[in-house]
Amino acid sequence: MERQLFNSNGDLEITPSKNSSHCDFDFFVGKWKVHNRKLKTRLNNCLEWAEFEAKDKCYKVLNGFGNINQFSAMFDGVAFEGVTLRLFNAQTKLWSLYWADSSVVVLDVPQVGYFDGDIGKFYARDVFQGKEIIVQFRWDKTNPDAPVWSQAFSDDDGENWEWNWYMNFERRL
């Protein structure tokens, strides 16, 4: 895992790859079956995982410079929905990913990042259970019909990462 650099204000410095493009998420357009593997609790050395299935669908918006995906699952017999809005800034060549879900119904701080080849890296400063953290999303589209999304938290400015959620996607026809 690479160490993140910070500017003089303490903000993350995120520099896009030379190939960063508004087409980076084109692979994700369509319908998906999703297998989730998520730590039961985070940032407390938990080793227990919860696994569950979900559905997802994604479509382009804003002439291809954005996309929206809708995620749906059942948690303990209760319907759960999430939405991600992804926007590509043509000037900075960076993506901003905004998440909201049915349990909180507010937009999270955006994950900002880029794809370098088949690997996408997205970061944000956030707060989790009163702790300041850095969140990392990683997209692996090596197999565009079976991409993998993963999430990690760091509570020590990127020195150590806890990978706490994996989503394995399978394209539905």
PDB file of C-alpha atoms in Angstrom:
ATOM      1  CA  MET A   1       0.000   0.000   0.000  1.00  0.00           C
ATOM      2  CA  GLU A   2       1.444   3.350  -0.976  1.00  0.00           C
ATOM      3  CA  ARG A   3       1.775   6.095   1.622  1.00  0.00           C
ATOM      4  CA  GLN A   4      -0.450   9.097   0.967  1.00  0.00           C
ATOM      5  CA  LEU A   5       1.058  12.557   0.755  1.00  0.00           C
ATOM      6  CA  PHE A   6      -0.560  15.556   2.373  1.00  0.00           C
ATOM      7  CA  ASN A   7      -0.397  19.235   1.472  1.00  0.00           C
ATOM      8  CA  SER A   8       0.373  22.026   3.958  1.00  0.00           C
ATOM      9  CA  ASN A   9      -3.320  22.159   4.965  1.00  0.00           C
ATOM     10  CA  GLY A  10      -3.345  18.451   5.810  1.00  0.00           C
ATOM     11  CA  ASP A  11      -5.499  17.634   2.788  1.00  0.00           C
ATOM     12  CA  LEU A  12      -4.827  14.515   0.769  1.00  0.00           C
ATOM     13  CA  GLU A  13      -2.823  15.157  -2.404  1.00  0.00           C
ATOM     14  CA  ILE A  14      -4.406  13.063  -5.139  1.00  0.00           C
ATOM     15  CA  THR A  15      -2.743  13.160  -8.549  1.00  0.00           C
ATOM     16  CA  PRO A  16      -4.518  11.412 -11.424  1.00  0.00           C
ATOM     17  CA  SER A  17      -2.815   8.954 -13.731  1.00  0.00           C
ATOM     18  CA  LYS A  18      -1.997  10.144 -17.249  1.00  0.00           C
ATOM     19  CA  ASN A  19      -4.755   7.879 -18.583  1.00  0.00           C
ATOM     20  CA  SER A  20      -7.531   8.970 -16.193  1.00  0.00           C
ATOM     21  CA  SER A  21     -10.688   9.382 -18.276  1.00  0.00           C
ATOM     22  CA  HIS A  22     -14.447   9.858 -18.129  1.00  0.00           C
ATOM     23  CA  CYS A  23     -14.653   6.335 -19.618  1.00  0.00           C
ATOM     24  CA  ASP A  24     -13.011   4.673 -16.575  1.00  0.00           C
ATOM     25  CA  PHE A  25     -16.332   3.331 -15.215  1.00  0.00           C
ATOM     26  CA  ASP A  26     -17.834   2.272 -18.571  1.00  0.00           C
ATOM     27  CA  PHE A  27     -17.210  -1.365 -17.590  1.00  0.00           C
ATOM     28  CA  PHE A  28     -19.684  -0.949 -14.712  1.00  0.00           C
ATOM     29  CA  VAL A  29     -22.741  -0.007 -16.758  1.00  0.00           C
ATOM     30  CA  GLY A  30     -25.332  -2.779 -16.495  1.00  0.00           C
ATOM     31  CA  LYS A  31     -26.853  -5.120 -13.931  1.00  0.00           C
ATOM     32  CA  TRP A  32     -24.895  -7.047 -11.313  1.00  0.00           C
ATOM     33  CA  LYS A  33     -25.139  -9.800  -8.737  1.00  0.00           C
ATOM     34  CA  VAL A  34     -22.933  -8.889  -5.746  1.00  0.00           C
ATOM     35  CA  HIS A  35     -21.350 -11.086  -3.082  1.00  0.00           C
ATOM     36  CA  ASN A  36     -20.409  -8.966  -0.050  1.00  0.00           C
ATOM     37  CA  ARG A  37     -17.901  -9.825   2.654  1.00  0.00           C
ATOM     38  CA  LYS A  38     -17.826  -7.186   5.406  1.00  0.00           C
ATOM     39  CA  LEU A  39     -16.151  -7.082   8.820  1.00  0.00           C
ATOM     40  CA  LYS A  40     -18.791  -7.202  11.562  1.00  0.00           C
ATOM     41  CA  THR A  41     -17.088  -4.304  13.366  1.00  0.00           C
ATOM     42  CA  ARG A  42     -14.367  -1.950  12.182  1.00  0.00           C
ATOM     43  CA  LEU A  43     -11.157  -0.570  13.647  1.00  0.00           C
ATOM     44  CA  ASN A  44     -11.138  -2.869  16.673  1.00  0.00           C
ATOM     45  CA  ASN A  45      -9.182  -5.920  15.405  1.00  0.00           C
ATOM     46  CA  CYS A  46     -12.350  -7.804  14.483  1.00  0.00           C
ATOM     47  CA  LEU A  47     -11.788 -11.046  12.573  1.00  0.00           C
ATOM     48  CA  GLU A  48     -15.470 -11.970  12.047  1.00  0.00           C
ATOM     49  CA  TRP A  49     -16.986 -11.415   8.624  1.00  0.00           C
ATOM     50  CA  ALA A  50     -20.623 -11.077   7.568  1.00  0.00           C
ATOM     51  CA  GLU A  51     -21.437 -12.301   4.076  1.00  0.00           C
ATOM     52  CA  PHE A  52     -24.539 -11.437   2.081  1.00  0.00           C
ATOM     53  CA  GLU A  53     -25.833 -11.122  -1.460  1.00  0.00           C
ATOM     54  CA  ALA A  54     -27.029  -7.960  -3.179  1.00  0.00           C
ATOM     55  CA  LYS A  55     -28.101  -6.588  -6.547  1.00  0.00           C
ATOM     56  CA  ASP A  56     -26.724  -3.544  -8.299  1.00  0.00           C
ATOM     57  CA  LYS A  57     -27.399  -1.634 -11.506  1.00  0.00           C
ATOM     58  CA  CYS A  58     -25.457   1.227 -13.041  1.00  0.00           C
ATOM     59  CA  TYR A  59     -26.191   3.687 -15.831  1.00  0.00           C
ATOM     60  CA  LYS A  60     -24.430   6.706 -17.343  1.00  0.00           C
ATOM     61  CA  VAL A  61     -25.563  10.303 -16.800  1.00  0.00           C
ATOM     62  CA  LEU A  62     -24.338  13.754 -17.865  1.00  0.00           C
ATOM     63  CA  ASN A  63     -23.257  12.689 -21.371  1.00  0.00           C
ATOM     64  CA  GLY A  64     -21.002   9.985 -19.942  1.00  0.00           C
ATOM     65  CA  PHE A  65     -19.138  12.244 -17.490  1.00  0.00           C
ATOM     66  CA  GLY A  66     -21.024  10.661 -14.613  1.00  0.00           C
ATOM     67  CA  ASN A  67     -22.872   7.537 -13.594  1.00  0.00           C
ATOM     68  CA  ILE A  68     -25.271   6.380 -10.932  1.00  0.00           C
ATOM     69  CA  ASN A  69     -25.540   2.944  -9.412  1.00  0.00           C
ATOM     70  CA  GLN A  70     -28.268   1.552  -7.193  1.00  0.00           C
ATOM     71  CA  PHE A  71     -27.390  -1.129  -4.637  1.00  0.00           C
ATOM     72  CA  SER A  72     -30.025  -3.230  -2.846  1.00  0.00           C
ATOM     73  CA  ALA A  73     -29.726  -5.935  -0.188  1.00  0.00           C
ATOM     74  CA  MET A  74     -31.451  -7.349   2.878  1.00  0.00           C
ATOM     75  CA  PHE A  75     -29.828  -6.917   6.321  1.00  0.00           C
ATOM     76  CA  ASP A  76     -31.422  -8.964   9.087  1.00  0.00           C
ATOM     77  CA  GLY A  77     -34.713  -9.041   7.175  1.00  0.00           C
ATOM     78  CA  VAL A  78     -34.717  -5.276   6.520  1.00  0.00           C
ATOM     79  CA  ALA A  79     -34.427  -3.828   3.019  1.00  0.00           C
ATOM     80  CA  PHE A  80     -31.298  -1.700   2.497  1.00  0.00           C
ATOM     81  CA  GLU A  81     -30.631   0.569  -0.471  1.00  0.00           C
ATOM     82  CA  GLY A  82     -27.603   2.616  -1.461  1.00  0.00           C
ATOM     83  CA  VAL A  83     -26.819   4.976  -4.294  1.00  0.00           C
ATOM     84  CA  THR A  84     -23.481   6.131  -5.660  1.00  0.00           C
ATOM     85  CA  LEU A  85     -23.161   9.203  -7.858  1.00  0.00           C
ATOM     86  CA  ARG A  86     -19.805   9.335  -9.678  1.00  0.00           C
ATOM     87  CA  LEU A  87     -18.683  12.524 -11.428  1.00  0.00           C
ATOM     88  CA  PHE A  88     -15.588  13.007 -13.595  1.00  0.00           C
ATOM     89  CA  ASN A  89     -13.943  16.442 -13.545  1.00  0.00           C
ATOM     90  CA  ALA A  90     -12.411  16.932 -16.998  1.00  0.00           C
ATOM     91  CA  GLN A  91     -10.089  19.695 -15.727  1.00  0.00           C
ATOM     92  CA  THR A  92      -8.538  17.791 -12.797  1.00  0.00           C
ATOM     93  CA  LYS A  93      -9.002  14.336 -14.395  1.00  0.00           C
ATOM     94  CA  LEU A  94     -10.256  13.083 -11.023  1.00  0.00           C
ATOM     95  CA  TRP A  95     -13.446  11.259 -10.110  1.00  0.00           C
ATOM     96  CA  SER A  96     -15.595  12.171  -7.100  1.00  0.00           C
ATOM     97  CA  LEU A  97     -17.732   9.330  -5.708  1.00  0.00           C
ATOM     98  CA  TYR A  98     -20.699  10.254  -3.506  1.00  0.00           C
ATOM     99  CA  TRP A  99     -22.521   7.543  -1.488  1.00  0.00           C
ATOM    100  CA  ALA A 100     -25.866   7.696   0.315  1.00  0.00           C
ATOM    101  CA  ASP A 101     -27.896   4.875   1.826  1.00  0.00           C
ATOM    102  CA  SER A 102     -31.302   4.208   3.334  1.00  0.00           C
ATOM    103  CA  SER A 103     -29.983   3.951   6.898  1.00  0.00           C
ATOM    104  CA  VAL A 104     -28.677   7.544   7.103  1.00  0.00           C
ATOM    105  CA  VAL A 105     -30.044   9.245   3.952  1.00  0.00           C
ATOM    106  CA  VAL A 106     -27.232  11.825   3.562  1.00  0.00           C
ATOM    107  CA  LEU A 107     -24.385  12.055   1.061  1.00  0.00           C
ATOM    108  CA  ASP A 108     -21.065  10.919   2.517  1.00  0.00           C
ATOM    109  CA  VAL A 109     -17.967  13.012   1.853  1.00  0.00           C
ATOM    110  CA  PRO A 110     -16.763  12.252  -1.680  1.00  0.00           C
ATOM    111  CA  GLN A 111     -14.081   9.695  -2.374  1.00  0.00           C
ATOM    112  CA  VAL A 112     -11.719  11.345  -4.872  1.00  0.00           C
ATOM    113  CA  GLY A 113      -9.433   9.438  -7.194  1.00  0.00           C
ATOM    114  CA  TYR A 114      -8.621   7.895 -10.524  1.00  0.00           C
ATOM    115  CA  PHE A 115      -7.933   4.692 -12.439  1.00  0.00           C
ATOM    116  CA  ASP A 116      -4.405   3.719 -13.364  1.00  0.00           C
ATOM    117  CA  GLY A 117      -4.967   0.945 -15.871  1.00  0.00           C
ATOM    118  CA  ASP A 118      -7.359  -1.596 -14.362  1.00  0.00           C
ATOM    119  CA  ILE A 119      -6.990  -0.381 -10.763  1.00  0.00           C
ATOM    120  CA  GLY A 120      -8.970   2.535  -9.358  1.00  0.00           C
ATOM    121  CA  LYS A 121      -7.873   4.285  -6.153  1.00  0.00           C
ATOM    122  CA  PHE A 122     -10.173   6.701  -4.314  1.00  0.00           C
ATOM    123  CA  TYR A 123      -9.592   8.445  -0.977  1.00  0.00           C
ATOM    124  CA  ALA A 124     -11.316  10.719   1.536  1.00  0.00           C
ATOM    125  CA  ARG A 125     -10.819  12.051   5.015  1.00  0.00           C
ATOM    126  CA  ASP A 126     -13.835  11.140   7.147  1.00  0.00           C
ATOM    127  CA  VAL A 127     -14.937  10.456  10.715  1.00  0.00           C
ATOM    128  CA  PHE A 128     -15.890   6.981  11.941  1.00  0.00           C
ATOM    129  CA  GLN A 129     -17.300   6.552  15.443  1.00  0.00           C
ATOM    130  CA  GLY A 130     -15.741   9.854  16.499  1.00  0.00           C
ATOM    131  CA  LYS A 131     -12.286   9.033  15.058  1.00  0.00           C
ATOM    132  CA  GLU A 132     -10.717  10.906  12.161  1.00  0.00           C
ATOM    133  CA  ILE A 133      -9.850   8.389   9.464  1.00  0.00           C
ATOM    134  CA  ILE A 134      -8.852   8.078   5.850  1.00  0.00           C
ATOM    135  CA  VAL A 135     -11.124   5.878   3.751  1.00  0.00           C
ATOM    136  CA  GLN A 136      -9.841   4.125   0.648  1.00  0.00           C
ATOM    137  CA  PHE A 137     -11.937   2.560  -2.097  1.00  0.00           C
ATOM    138  CA  ARG A 138     -10.206   0.289  -4.585  1.00  0.00           C
ATOM    139  CA  TRP A 139     -11.752  -0.918  -7.829  1.00  0.00           C
ATOM    140  CA  ASP A 140     -10.150  -3.809  -9.724  1.00  0.00           C
ATOM    141  CA  LYS A 141     -11.573  -4.150 -13.232  1.00  0.00           C
ATOM    142  CA  THR A 142      -8.971  -6.620 -14.492  1.00  0.00           C
ATOM    143  CA  ASN A 143     -11.955  -8.818 -15.405  1.00  0.00           C
ATOM    144  CA  PRO A 144     -14.639  -6.290 -16.439  1.00  0.00           C
ATOM    145  CA  ASP A 145     -17.376  -8.940 -16.106  1.00  0.00           C
ATOM    146  CA  ALA A 146     -16.317  -9.746 -12.521  1.00  0.00           C
ATOM    147  CA  PRO A 147     -14.852  -6.558 -10.981  1.00  0.00           C
ATOM    148  CA  VAL A 148     -13.966  -6.294  -7.305  1.00  0.00           C
ATOM    149  CA  TRP A 149     -14.547  -3.293  -5.029  1.00  0.00           C
ATOM    150  CA  SER A 150     -12.898  -3.069  -1.626  1.00  0.00           C
ATOM    151  CA  GLN A 151     -12.788  -0.576   1.225  1.00  0.00           C
ATOM    152  CA  ALA A 152     -10.140   0.133   3.860  1.00  0.00           C
ATOM    153  CA  PHE A 153      -9.916   2.485   6.849  1.00  0.00           C
ATOM    154  CA  SER A 154      -6.790   4.040   8.339  1.00  0.00           C
ATOM    155  CA  ASP A 155      -6.812   5.862  11.663  1.00  0.00           C
ATOM    156  CA  ASP A 156      -3.083   6.723  11.506  1.00  0.00           C
ATOM    157  CA  ASP A 157      -2.869   8.869   8.327  1.00  0.00           C
ATOM    158  CA  GLY A 158      -2.296   5.918   6.010  1.00  0.00           C
ATOM    159  CA  GLU A 159       0.473   4.123   7.904  1.00  0.00           C
ATOM    160  CA  ASN A 160      -1.777   1.072   8.402  1.00  0.00           C
ATOM    161  CA  TRP A 161      -4.964  -0.003   6.657  1.00  0.00           C
ATOM    162  CA  GLU A 162      -7.802  -2.264   7.749  1.00  0.00           C
ATOM    163  CA  TRP A 163      -9.516  -3.792   4.708  1.00  0.00           C
ATOM    164  CA  ASN A 164     -13.097  -4.155   5.952  1.00  0.00           C
ATOM    165  CA  TRP A 165     -15.416  -4.729   2.989  1.00  0.00           C
ATOM    166  CA  TYR A 166     -15.140  -6.622  -0.297  1.00  0.00           C
ATOM    167  CA  MET A 167     -17.734  -6.756  -3.058  1.00  0.00           C
ATOM    168  CA  ASN A 168     -17.342  -9.324  -5.830  1.00  0.00           C
ATOM    169  CA  PHE A 169     -19.528  -8.426  -8.795  1.00  0.00           C
ATOM    170  CA  GLU A 170     -20.872 -10.810 -11.414  1.00  0.00           C
ATOM    171  CA  ARG A 171     -22.502  -9.386 -14.528  1.00  0.00           C
ATOM    172  CA  ARG A 172     -26.167 -10.310 -14.973  1.00  0.00           C
ATOM    173  CA  LEU A 173     -27.483 -10.636 -18.494  1.00  0.00           C
TER     174      LEU A 173
END
